[in-house]
Amino acid sequence: MNLLLEKIKNEGRVLSENVLKVDSFINHQIDPKLMYEVGIEFARRFKNKQITKILTIESSGIAPAVFLGLELDVPVIFARKRKSITLNDNLLVSKVHSFTKQETNDVTISKDYIFENDNVLIVDDFLANGQAALGLINLAEQANANVVGIGIIIEKSFQEGRSLLLEKGYHIESLARIKSLANGQVSFY
Amino acid sequence: MNLLLEKIKNEGRVLSENVLKVDSFINHQIDPKLMYEVGIEFARRFKNKQITKILTIESSGIAPAVFLGLELDVPVIFARKRKSITLNDNLLVSKVHSFTKQETNDVTISKDYIFENDNVLIVDDFLANGQAALGLINLAEQANANVVGIGIIIEKSFQEGRSLLLEKGYHIESLARIKSLANGQVSFY
Ligand SMILES: Nc1nc2c(ncn2[C@@H]2O[C@H](COP(=O)(O)OP(=O)(O)O)[C@@H](OP(=O)(O)OP(=O)(O)O)[C@H]2O)c(=O)[nH]1
Ligand SMILES: Nc1nc2c(ncn2[C@@H]2O[C@H](COP(=O)(O)OP(=O)(O)O)[C@@H](OP(=O)(O)OP(=O)(O)O)[C@H]2O)c(=O)[nH]1
């Protein structure tokens, strides 16, 4: 997706060989037109999957997920990492490990919104070590839904998330695949 | 906004005389088509404000904010309530008090994305006691931006947020105004 690659080249900041900062258009400021195009592109790549639900996780996954939801006219559910005053009924919980923080946290959805046989597309902004994606897959599977694909805006292909998910047989579509962040430079596949 | 009022009447659940649950279309599952219409409606109500930025707060404010951002073609910034691995530069911080939790928390944005003389529209899902809105206003004002309005999906008009903000001279547009949640019933103005 050229528009995205250009945005990353022009506005992305390499913070270390492991971290790319894209706060100016994804993680703090959001470019709505870009996200709209991201939604269109995900819809194109997952055509014929008969998606019935989109599952993401707060916060940066919400924008790309809702634009895909608009394009496909399907509901979007965002899993929560923290308690909410209304998310208190019929919960499904999955544990997600953070290597950076050296801790494991609960990620939660309500069974009220994902049903047996829903065809769920998982969407997130980054794919790094894959723990968040695995957590969302686990939630969908606890609900007996089918995970029909995983849509990622930026994949750090030098981390293990992609291969972890591919080995398990999931269909991943990453709109930007980063080969390396070494020497302060973004290089794409 | 009829579509919204119908959604609240059909899917809203009154949890107490102070809390309305709308997890099925705003706070956990999101209805993208409804949010698209919310964006159109906010744009209509704030026409001629020459909005240059939309400011919201994670997580439930993001969807309505990005659809308004799409409609107006302006960037959206979401303030953070928790640390993020990339939000670490040029921070502006505001304290927001939670009556329920009896605690005060930091809400943060980066100065890199809101500029002096930006015409900022604040967007959020709920307006209750107004503390979150005041926190966002404070952030925008620390950046010397102009808060040109506040767009709210659901206002609980029996709580003090609306009058607090009106007294300070802000232009508020609430798409649903709830007079009462007594006796398990939603009644609108
Ligand atoms: N900008 C940026 N972010 C990265 C990068 N690699 C991972 N992340 C994000 O950082 C957060 C790190 O998550 P951790 O749970 O601490 O995981 P980890 O240490 O095992 O990688 C996640 O954001 P999150 O919890 O989903 O946060 P939110 O933005 O949705 O609130 C993830 O998406 C990167 O190279 N650049
Ligand atoms: N569903 C629902 N939510 C309400 C209602 N009244 C307030 N809220 C939300 O509850 C959260 C309460 O915030 P607190 O900071 O604890 O504030 P408070 O006790 O002073 O009201 C806020 O969500 P938040 O922090 O913005 O959470 P998020 O959903 O964006 O993650 C606010 O939007 C209500 O009647 N119904």
Coordinates of C-alpha atoms and ligand atoms in Angstrom, one line a residue:
Chain A
M1 CA 0.0 0.0 0.0
N2 CA 2.0 2.9 -1.3
L3 CA 0.3 5.7 0.6
L4 CA 1.2 3.8 3.8
L5 CA 4.8 3.1 2.9
E6 CA 5.3 6.8 2.0
K7 CA 3.8 7.9 5.3
I8 CA 6.2 5.6 7.2
K9 CA 9.2 6.8 5.2
N10 CA 8.3 10.5 5.6
E11 CA 6.9 10.5 9.2
G12 CA 8.1 7.3 10.9
R13 CA 10.9 7.8 13.4
V14 CA 13.2 4.8 14.2
L15 CA 13.6 4.9 18.0
S16 CA 15.8 1.8 18.2
E17 CA 16.4 -1.3 16.1
N18 CA 13.3 -2.7 17.6
V19 CA 10.9 0.2 17.7
L20 CA 9.4 2.4 15.0
K21 CA 7.5 5.5 16.2
V22 CA 4.5 6.4 14.1
D23 CA 2.7 8.6 16.6
S24 CA 2.0 11.2 13.9
F25 CA -0.5 9.1 12.0
I26 CA -1.3 5.9 14.0
N27 CA -0.5 5.8 17.7
H28 CA -1.4 9.2 19.0
Q29 CA -2.4 11.5 16.1
I30 CA -4.5 9.5 13.6
D31 CA -4.8 10.3 9.9
P32 CA -8.5 9.5 9.1
K33 CA -8.1 9.4 5.4
L34 CA -5.2 7.0 5.6
M35 CA -7.2 4.8 8.0
Y36 CA -10.1 4.9 5.5
E37 CA -7.8 3.6 2.8
V38 CA -6.4 1.0 5.3
G39 CA -10.0 -0.2 5.7
I40 CA -10.5 -0.4 1.9
E41 CA -7.3 -2.3 1.5
F42 CA -8.1 -4.9 4.2
A43 CA -11.5 -5.4 2.7
R44 CA -9.9 -6.0 -0.6
R45 CA -7.4 -8.5 0.7
F46 CA -10.0 -10.5 2.8
K47 CA -12.7 -10.5 0.2
N48 CA -14.7 -13.8 0.1
K49 CA -14.0 -14.6 3.8
Q50 CA -17.6 -13.8 4.7
I51 CA -16.5 -11.8 7.7
T52 CA -19.2 -11.2 10.2
K53 CA -17.2 -9.5 13.0
I54 CA -14.0 -7.6 13.4
L55 CA -12.0 -8.0 16.6
T56 CA -9.4 -5.6 17.7
I57 CA -7.8 -4.4 21.0
E58 CA -7.8 -0.9 22.5
S59 CA -6.5 1.7 21.6
S60 CA -4.5 1.9 18.4
G61 CA -6.4 -1.0 16.8
I62 CA -9.8 0.8 16.9
A63 CA -9.3 3.3 14.0
P64 CA -8.3 0.8 11.4
A65 CA -10.9 -1.7 12.6
V66 CA -13.8 0.7 12.4
F67 CA -12.9 1.8 8.9
L68 CA -12.8 -1.8 7.8
G69 CA -16.1 -2.3 9.7
L70 CA -17.6 0.6 7.7
E71 CA -16.5 -0.8 4.4
L72 CA -17.8 -4.3 5.2
D73 CA -20.8 -3.1 7.2
V74 CA -20.0 -5.4 10.1
P75 CA -19.7 -4.7 13.9
V76 CA -16.3 -4.1 15.5
I77 CA -15.5 -5.3 19.0
F78 CA -12.5 -4.0 20.9
A79 CA -11.0 -6.1 23.6
R80 CA -10.2 -4.3 26.8
K81 CA -6.9 -4.4 28.7
R82 CA -8.4 -2.5 31.7
K83 CA -11.6 -2.7 33.7
S84 CA -14.5 -0.7 32.4
I85 CA -17.7 0.3 34.3
T86 CA -19.9 -1.6 31.9
L87 CA -17.8 -4.6 30.8
N88 CA -18.8 -6.8 33.6
D89 CA -21.1 -9.5 32.1
N90 CA -20.4 -12.8 30.4
L91 CA -16.7 -12.2 30.1
L92 CA -14.1 -14.2 28.2
V93 CA -10.5 -13.5 29.4
S94 CA -7.2 -14.3 27.8
K95 CA -3.7 -13.7 29.2
V96 CA -1.2 -11.7 27.1
H97 CA 2.5 -11.6 27.9
S98 CA 4.5 -8.4 27.5
F99 CA 8.2 -9.1 27.1
T100 CA 9.1 -5.4 27.5
K101 CA 7.2 -5.0 30.8
Q102 CA 7.9 -8.6 31.9
E103 CA 4.3 -9.1 32.9
T104 CA 1.2 -10.8 31.9
N105 CA -2.1 -9.0 31.6
D106 CA -5.7 -9.9 31.1
V107 CA -7.5 -9.0 27.9
T108 CA -11.3 -9.2 28.0
I109 CA -14.3 -9.4 25.7
S110 CA -17.9 -10.1 26.4
K111 CA -19.5 -13.3 25.1
D112 CA -22.5 -11.2 24.3
Y113 CA -21.0 -9.9 21.1
I114 CA -19.0 -12.8 19.5
F115 CA -21.0 -15.9 18.6
E116 CA -20.3 -19.5 17.7
N117 CA -19.6 -19.6 14.0
D118 CA -19.0 -15.8 13.6
N119 CA -16.3 -15.4 11.0
V120 CA -13.9 -13.1 12.8
L121 CA -11.2 -10.9 11.3
I122 CA -8.6 -9.7 13.8
V123 CA -7.2 -6.3 13.2
D124 CA -4.3 -4.5 14.9
D125 CA -1.9 -1.7 14.2
F126 CA 1.4 -3.6 14.9
L127 CA 2.5 -7.2 14.6
A128 CA 5.7 -7.7 16.6
N129 CA 6.1 -10.8 18.8
G130 CA 2.5 -11.8 18.2
Q131 CA 1.3 -12.1 21.8
A132 CA -1.6 -9.6 21.4
A133 CA -2.8 -11.4 18.2
L134 CA -2.6 -14.7 20.0
G135 CA -4.6 -13.3 22.8
L136 CA -7.4 -12.1 20.5
I137 CA -7.4 -15.4 18.6
N138 CA -7.8 -17.2 22.0
L139 CA -10.8 -15.0 22.8
A140 CA -12.5 -15.6 19.5
E141 CA -11.8 -19.4 19.9
Q142 CA -13.2 -19.4 23.4
A143 CA -16.4 -18.1 21.8
N144 CA -16.3 -20.9 19.2
A145 CA -15.9 -18.3 16.4
N146 CA -13.7 -18.9 13.3
V147 CA -10.7 -16.6 13.0
V148 CA -10.7 -16.1 9.2
G149 CA -7.7 -13.8 9.0
I150 CA -5.5 -11.3 10.7
G151 CA -5.1 -7.7 9.3
I152 CA -2.1 -5.7 10.4
I153 CA -1.0 -2.2 9.4
I154 CA 2.7 -2.5 10.2
E155 CA 4.5 -5.8 10.7
K156 CA 8.0 -6.0 12.1
S157 CA 9.0 -9.0 10.1
F158 CA 12.2 -9.4 12.0
Q159 CA 10.3 -10.3 15.1
E160 CA 8.6 -13.7 15.6
G161 CA 4.9 -12.8 15.4
R162 CA 4.4 -13.5 11.7
S163 CA 6.0 -17.0 11.7
L164 CA 4.3 -17.9 15.0
L165 CA 0.9 -17.1 13.4
L166 CA 1.7 -18.7 10.0
E167 CA 2.8 -21.9 11.7
K168 CA -0.6 -22.1 13.3
G169 CA -2.2 -21.8 9.9
Y170 CA -3.6 -18.2 10.1
H171 CA -4.0 -16.0 7.1
I172 CA -2.1 -12.7 7.7
E173 CA -2.2 -9.6 5.6
S174 CA 0.3 -6.9 6.7
L175 CA 0.1 -3.7 4.7
A176 CA 3.7 -2.8 5.5
R177 CA 6.3 -5.4 6.2
I178 CA 9.5 -4.1 7.9
K179 CA 12.6 -6.1 7.2
S180 CA 14.8 -4.1 9.5
L181 CA 15.1 -0.9 11.7
A182 CA 18.9 -1.2 12.0
N183 CA 21.0 2.0 11.6
G184 CA 18.1 4.3 12.1
Q185 CA 16.6 3.2 8.8
V186 CA 13.3 1.6 7.9
S187 CA 13.7 -1.1 5.2
F188 CA 10.7 -2.9 3.8
Y189 CA 10.2 -6.2 2.2
Chain B
M1 CA -30.3 12.3 15.9
N2 CA -33.1 9.7 15.5
L3 CA -30.9 6.8 14.6
L4 CA -29.0 7.3 17.8
L5 CA -32.1 7.7 20.0
E6 CA -33.6 4.5 18.6
K7 CA -30.4 2.6 19.2
I8 CA -30.3 3.8 22.8
K9 CA -34.0 2.9 23.3
N10 CA -33.6 -0.6 21.8
E11 CA -30.1 -1.6 22.9
G12 CA -29.3 0.6 25.9
R13 CA -29.5 -1.0 29.3
V14 CA -30.0 1.1 32.4
L15 CA -27.7 -0.3 35.0
S16 CA -28.6 2.3 37.8
E17 CA -30.0 5.7 38.0
N18 CA -26.6 7.0 37.1
V19 CA -25.3 4.6 34.5
L20 CA -26.5 3.6 31.0
K21 CA -24.8 0.7 29.4
V22 CA -24.4 1.0 25.6
D23 CA -21.7 -1.7 25.1
S24 CA -23.5 -3.1 22.1
F25 CA -22.8 -0.1 19.9
I26 CA -20.4 2.3 21.6
N27 CA -18.3 1.1 24.5
H28 CA -17.3 -2.5 23.5
Q29 CA -18.9 -3.4 20.3
I30 CA -19.0 -0.5 17.9
D31 CA -21.5 0.1 15.1
P32 CA -19.4 1.6 12.3
K33 CA -22.4 2.9 10.3
L34 CA -23.8 4.6 13.4
M35 CA -20.4 6.2 14.1
Y36 CA -20.2 7.3 10.5
E37 CA -23.5 9.1 10.9
V38 CA -22.4 10.6 14.2
G39 CA -19.4 12.1 12.4
I40 CA -21.7 13.6 9.7
E41 CA -23.9 15.0 12.4
F42 CA -21.1 16.6 14.4
A43 CA -19.7 18.1 11.2
R44 CA -23.1 19.6 10.5
R45 CA -23.5 21.1 14.0
F46 CA -20.0 22.6 14.0
K47 CA -20.0 23.9 10.5
N48 CA -18.1 27.2 10.1
K49 CA -15.9 26.6 13.1
Q50 CA -12.9 26.1 10.9
I51 CA -11.8 23.1 12.8
T52 CA -8.2 22.1 12.3
K53 CA -7.8 19.3 14.9
I54 CA -10.1 16.9 16.7
L55 CA -9.1 16.0 20.3
T56 CA -10.5 13.0 22.1
I57 CA -9.4 10.5 24.8
E58 CA -8.8 6.7 24.5
S59 CA -10.7 4.5 24.1
S60 CA -14.4 5.0 23.4
G61 CA -13.9 8.5 22.0
I62 CA -11.7 7.3 19.1
A63 CA -14.4 5.9 16.8
P64 CA -16.7 9.0 16.8
A65 CA -13.6 11.2 16.5
V66 CA -12.1 9.5 13.5
F67 CA -15.4 9.5 11.6
L68 CA -15.7 13.2 12.2
G69 CA -12.0 13.5 11.1
L70 CA -12.8 11.7 7.9
E71 CA -15.8 14.0 7.2
L72 CA -13.8 17.2 7.9
D73 CA -10.5 15.9 6.6
V74 CA -8.6 16.9 9.8
P75 CA -6.3 15.0 12.0
V76 CA -7.5 13.3 15.2
I77 CA -5.5 13.2 18.4
F78 CA -6.4 10.8 21.2
A79 CA -5.1 11.7 24.7
R80 CA -3.7 8.8 26.6
K81 CA -4.5 7.8 30.2
R82 CA -1.7 5.3 30.4
K83 CA 2.0 5.2 29.4
S84 CA 2.7 4.2 25.8
I85 CA 6.1 3.1 24.4
T86 CA 6.2 6.0 22.0
L87 CA 4.4 8.9 23.8
N88 CA 7.5 10.2 25.5
D89 CA 8.4 13.5 23.9
N90 CA 7.2 17.1 24.5
L91 CA 4.3 16.0 26.8
L92 CA 1.4 18.1 28.0
V93 CA -0.3 16.6 31.1
S94 CA -3.6 17.3 32.8
K95 CA -5.1 15.8 35.9
V96 CA -8.5 14.3 35.7
H97 CA -10.5 13.4 38.8
S98 CA -12.6 10.3 38.9
F99 CA -15.4 10.5 41.5
T100 CA -16.2 6.8 41.2
K101 CA -12.7 5.6 41.7
Q102 CA -11.9 8.5 44.1
E103 CA -8.6 9.1 42.3
T104 CA -6.9 11.6 40.1
N105 CA -5.1 10.4 36.9
D106 CA -2.8 12.0 34.3
V107 CA -4.1 12.5 30.8
T108 CA -1.4 13.2 28.3
I109 CA -0.9 14.5 24.7
S110 CA 2.2 15.5 22.8
K111 CA 2.8 19.2 22.0
D112 CA 4.0 17.9 18.6
Y113 CA 0.5 17.6 17.3
I114 CA -1.5 20.5 18.7
F115 CA -0.3 24.0 17.8
E116 CA -1.0 27.5 18.9
N117 CA -4.1 28.7 17.1
D118 CA -5.3 25.3 16.1
N119 CA -9.1 25.3 16.2
V120 CA -9.8 22.2 18.3
L121 CA -13.0 20.3 18.5
I122 CA -13.2 18.0 21.5
V123 CA -15.2 14.8 21.0
D124 CA -16.1 12.1 23.5
D125 CA -18.7 9.4 23.9
F126 CA -20.2 10.4 27.2
L127 CA -20.6 13.7 29.1
A128 CA -21.3 13.1 32.8
N129 CA -19.5 15.2 35.4
G130 CA -17.4 16.9 32.8
Q131 CA -13.9 16.0 34.3
A132 CA -12.6 14.3 31.2
A133 CA -13.8 17.2 29.0
L134 CA -12.2 19.7 31.3
G135 CA -9.0 17.7 31.1
L136 CA -9.0 17.8 27.4
I137 CA -9.8 21.5 27.3
N138 CA -6.9 22.1 29.7
L139 CA -4.5 20.2 27.3
A140 CA -5.6 22.2 24.3
E141 CA -5.2 25.4 26.2
Q142 CA -1.7 24.5 27.4
A143 CA -0.9 24.2 23.7
N144 CA -2.4 27.7 23.2
A145 CA -5.0 26.2 20.9
N146 CA -8.6 27.4 20.7
V147 CA -11.3 25.0 21.8
V148 CA -14.1 25.8 19.4
G149 CA -16.6 23.2 20.6
I150 CA -17.3 20.0 22.4
G151 CA -19.1 17.1 20.6
I152 CA -20.7 14.5 22.8
I153 CA -22.6 11.4 21.7
I154 CA -24.6 10.8 25.0
E155 CA -25.0 13.5 27.6
K156 CA -26.4 12.7 31.0
S157 CA -28.0 16.0 31.5
F158 CA -28.9 15.3 35.1
Q159 CA -25.2 15.3 36.0
E160 CA -23.2 18.6 36.2
G161 CA -20.9 18.3 33.2
R162 CA -23.1 20.3 30.8
S163 CA -23.6 23.3 33.1
L164 CA -20.0 23.3 34.2
L165 CA -18.9 23.6 30.5
L166 CA -21.7 26.1 29.5
E167 CA -20.7 28.4 32.4
K168 CA -17.2 28.5 31.1
G169 CA -18.6 29.5 27.7
Y170 CA -18.0 26.4 25.7
H171 CA -20.3 25.4 22.8
I172 CA -21.5 21.9 23.5
E173 CA -23.4 19.7 21.0
S174 CA -24.8 16.5 22.5
L175 CA -26.5 14.1 20.1
A176 CA -28.6 12.5 22.8
R177 CA -29.5 14.3 26.0
I178 CA -30.7 12.1 28.8
K179 CA -33.0 13.7 31.4
S180 CA -33.2 10.7 33.6
L181 CA -32.3 7.0 34.1
A182 CA -34.7 6.6 37.1
N183 CA -36.8 3.5 37.4
G184 CA -34.8 1.6 34.8
Q185 CA -36.0 3.9 32.0
V186 CA -34.2 6.2 29.7
S187 CA -35.9 9.5 29.2
F188 CA -34.6 12.1 26.8
Y189 CA -34.9 15.8 26.6
Ligands
LIG1 N1 4.8 2.4 17.8 C1 5.2 1.1 18.0 N2 4.5 0.3 18.8 C2 4.9 -1.0 18.9 C3 6.1 -1.5 18.2 N3 6.2 -2.8 18.6 C4 5.2 -3.1 19.4 N4 4.4 -2.0 19.6 C5 3.3 -1.8 20.5 O1 3.8 -1.7 21.8 C6 3.0 -2.2 22.8 C7 3.9 -3.2 23.4 O2 3.3 -4.1 24.0 P1 3.8 -5.0 25.1 O3 2.5 -5.7 25.5 O4 4.6 -4.3 26.1 O5 4.6 -6.1 24.3 P2 6.0 -6.6 24.1 O6 6.9 -6.0 25.0 O7 5.9 -8.1 24.3 O8 6.3 -6.2 22.7 C8 1.8 -2.6 22.0 O9 0.9 -1.5 21.9 P3 -0.5 -1.5 22.5 O10 -0.5 -2.2 23.8 O11 -1.4 -2.2 21.4 O12 -0.9 0.0 22.7 P4 -2.0 1.0 22.1 O13 -1.2 1.9 21.2 O14 -3.0 0.2 21.3 O15 -2.6 1.7 23.3 C9 2.3 -2.9 20.6 O16 1.3 -2.7 19.5 C10 6.8 -0.6 17.4 O17 7.8 -0.9 16.8 N5 6.3 0.7 17.3
LIG2 N1 -21.4 3.4 29.5 C1 -21.3 4.4 30.3 N2 -20.1 5.0 30.6 C2 -20.2 6.1 31.4 C3 -21.3 6.6 32.0 N3 -21.0 7.7 32.7 C4 -19.7 7.9 32.6 N4 -19.2 6.9 31.8 C5 -17.8 6.6 31.5 O1 -17.3 5.9 32.6 C6 -15.9 6.3 32.8 C7 -15.9 6.9 34.2 O2 -15.0 7.6 34.4 P1 -14.4 8.0 35.8 O3 -13.1 8.6 35.3 O4 -14.3 6.9 36.7 O5 -15.3 9.2 36.2 P2 -16.4 9.5 37.2 O6 -16.5 8.5 38.3 O7 -15.9 10.8 37.8 O8 -17.6 9.6 36.4 C8 -15.6 7.1 31.6 O9 -15.2 6.2 30.6 P3 -13.8 6.2 29.9 O10 -12.7 6.4 30.9 O11 -13.8 7.3 28.9 O12 -13.6 4.8 29.3 P4 -13.4 4.3 27.8 O13 -14.7 3.6 27.5 O14 -13.1 5.4 26.8 O15 -12.3 3.3 27.9 C9 -16.9 7.8 31.2 O16 -17.0 8.1 29.8 C10 -22.6 6.0 31.7 O17 -23.7 6.3 32.1 N5 -22.5 4.9 30.8

